[in-house]
Amino acid sequence: MGVEQKLGVNKFVVDDGNPHIKVNKEICKTCGIKPCLVACPASLYTLKEDDISFDFAGCLECGTCRVICPKPGAIDWNYPQGTFGVVFRYG
Ligand code: SF4
Ligand code: SF4
């Protein structure tokens, strides 16, 4: 089974309207290399008309974006509230 297939069996309990990760898009505009675009294993950071777009719904809670982001204050990172978030089903 490949990585994408393994990720595909996970379940996400989404806390609608209450994102556990918030991204400051104004700070992102000052970020040159935007490593989040390639570092997030769930590909939740994308570019839309040169602006960062982020969808928290499929977050694996790995913390990579929090560690790799070079701009202080750009990412407000928290775990989801209890009962919400990813439910790993493989491994
Ligand atoms: S790495 Fe951080 S500052 Fe840069 S685009 Fe991504 S979230 Fe924004
Ligand atoms: S915590 Fe991991 S999966 Fe979630 S947005 Fe950051 S890099 Fe992506």
Coordinates of N, CA and C and ligand atoms in Angstrom, one line a residue, residues 22-25 27-37 45 47 52 54 65 68-75, ligand 1:
K22 N -4.4 28.6 12.1 CA -4.8 29.8 11.4 C -3.6 30.3 10.7
V23 N -3.7 30.8 9.5 CA -2.6 31.3 8.7 C -2.8 32.8 8.4
N24 N -1.8 33.6 8.7 CA -1.8 35.0 8.4 C -1.4 35.3 7.0
K25 N -2.3 35.5 6.1 CA -1.9 35.6 4.7 C -1.1 36.8 4.4
I27 N 1.3 38.0 6.3 CA 2.7 37.7 6.5 C 3.2 36.8 5.4
C28 N 2.3 35.9 5.0 CA 2.7 34.9 3.9 C 3.1 35.7 2.6
K29 N 2.6 36.9 2.4 CA 3.0 37.6 1.2 C 4.4 38.0 1.3
T30 N 5.0 38.1 2.5 CA 6.4 38.5 2.6 C 7.3 37.3 2.6
C31 N 6.8 36.1 2.4 CA 7.6 34.9 2.5 C 8.0 34.5 1.1
G32 N 9.3 34.4 0.9 CA 9.8 34.2 -0.5 C 9.7 32.8 -0.9
I33 N 10.1 31.8 -0.2 CA 10.2 30.4 -0.7 C 9.0 29.6 -0.4
K34 N 8.2 30.0 0.6 CA 6.9 29.3 0.9 C 7.1 27.8 1.1
P35 N 7.9 27.4 2.0 CA 8.2 25.9 2.1 C 7.0 25.1 2.5
C36 N 5.9 25.7 3.0 CA 4.7 25.0 3.4 C 4.1 24.3 2.1
L37 N 4.3 24.9 1.0 CA 3.7 24.4 -0.2 C 4.1 23.0 -0.6
Y45 N -1.6 23.4 1.9 CA -1.2 24.7 1.6 C -1.1 24.8 0.0
L47 N -1.4 27.6 -3.6 CA -1.3 29.0 -4.0 C -2.6 29.3 -4.9
I52 N -1.5 32.5 -0.5 CA -1.6 31.2 0.2 C -3.0 30.9 0.5
F54 N -5.2 27.9 2.6 CA -5.0 26.8 3.5 C -6.4 26.2 3.9
C65 N 4.4 22.1 9.3 CA 4.3 23.5 8.9 C 4.7 24.4 10.0
I68 N 8.6 24.3 10.0 CA 9.3 24.7 8.8 C 9.1 26.2 8.4
C69 N 8.0 26.8 8.9 CA 7.6 28.1 8.5 C 8.7 29.1 9.0
P70 N 9.3 29.9 8.1 CA 10.3 30.9 8.5 C 9.8 32.2 9.1
K71 N 8.5 32.4 9.1 CA 8.0 33.7 9.4 C 7.3 33.7 10.8
P72 N 7.9 34.2 11.8 CA 7.2 34.2 13.1 C 5.8 34.9 13.0
G73 N 4.8 34.2 13.6 CA 3.5 34.7 13.7 C 2.6 34.4 12.5
A74 N 3.2 33.8 11.4 CA 2.4 33.5 10.2 C 1.4 32.3 10.5
I75 N 1.8 31.4 11.4 CA 1.0 30.2 11.6 C 0.6 30.2 13.1
Ligands
SF4_1 S1 6.0 29.1 5.1 FE1 4.8 30.2 6.6 S2 5.0 32.4 6.0 FE2 5.7 31.1 4.3 S3 3.9 31.0 3.0 FE3 3.9 29.1 4.3 S4 2.7 29.7 6.1 FE4 3.2 31.6 5.1

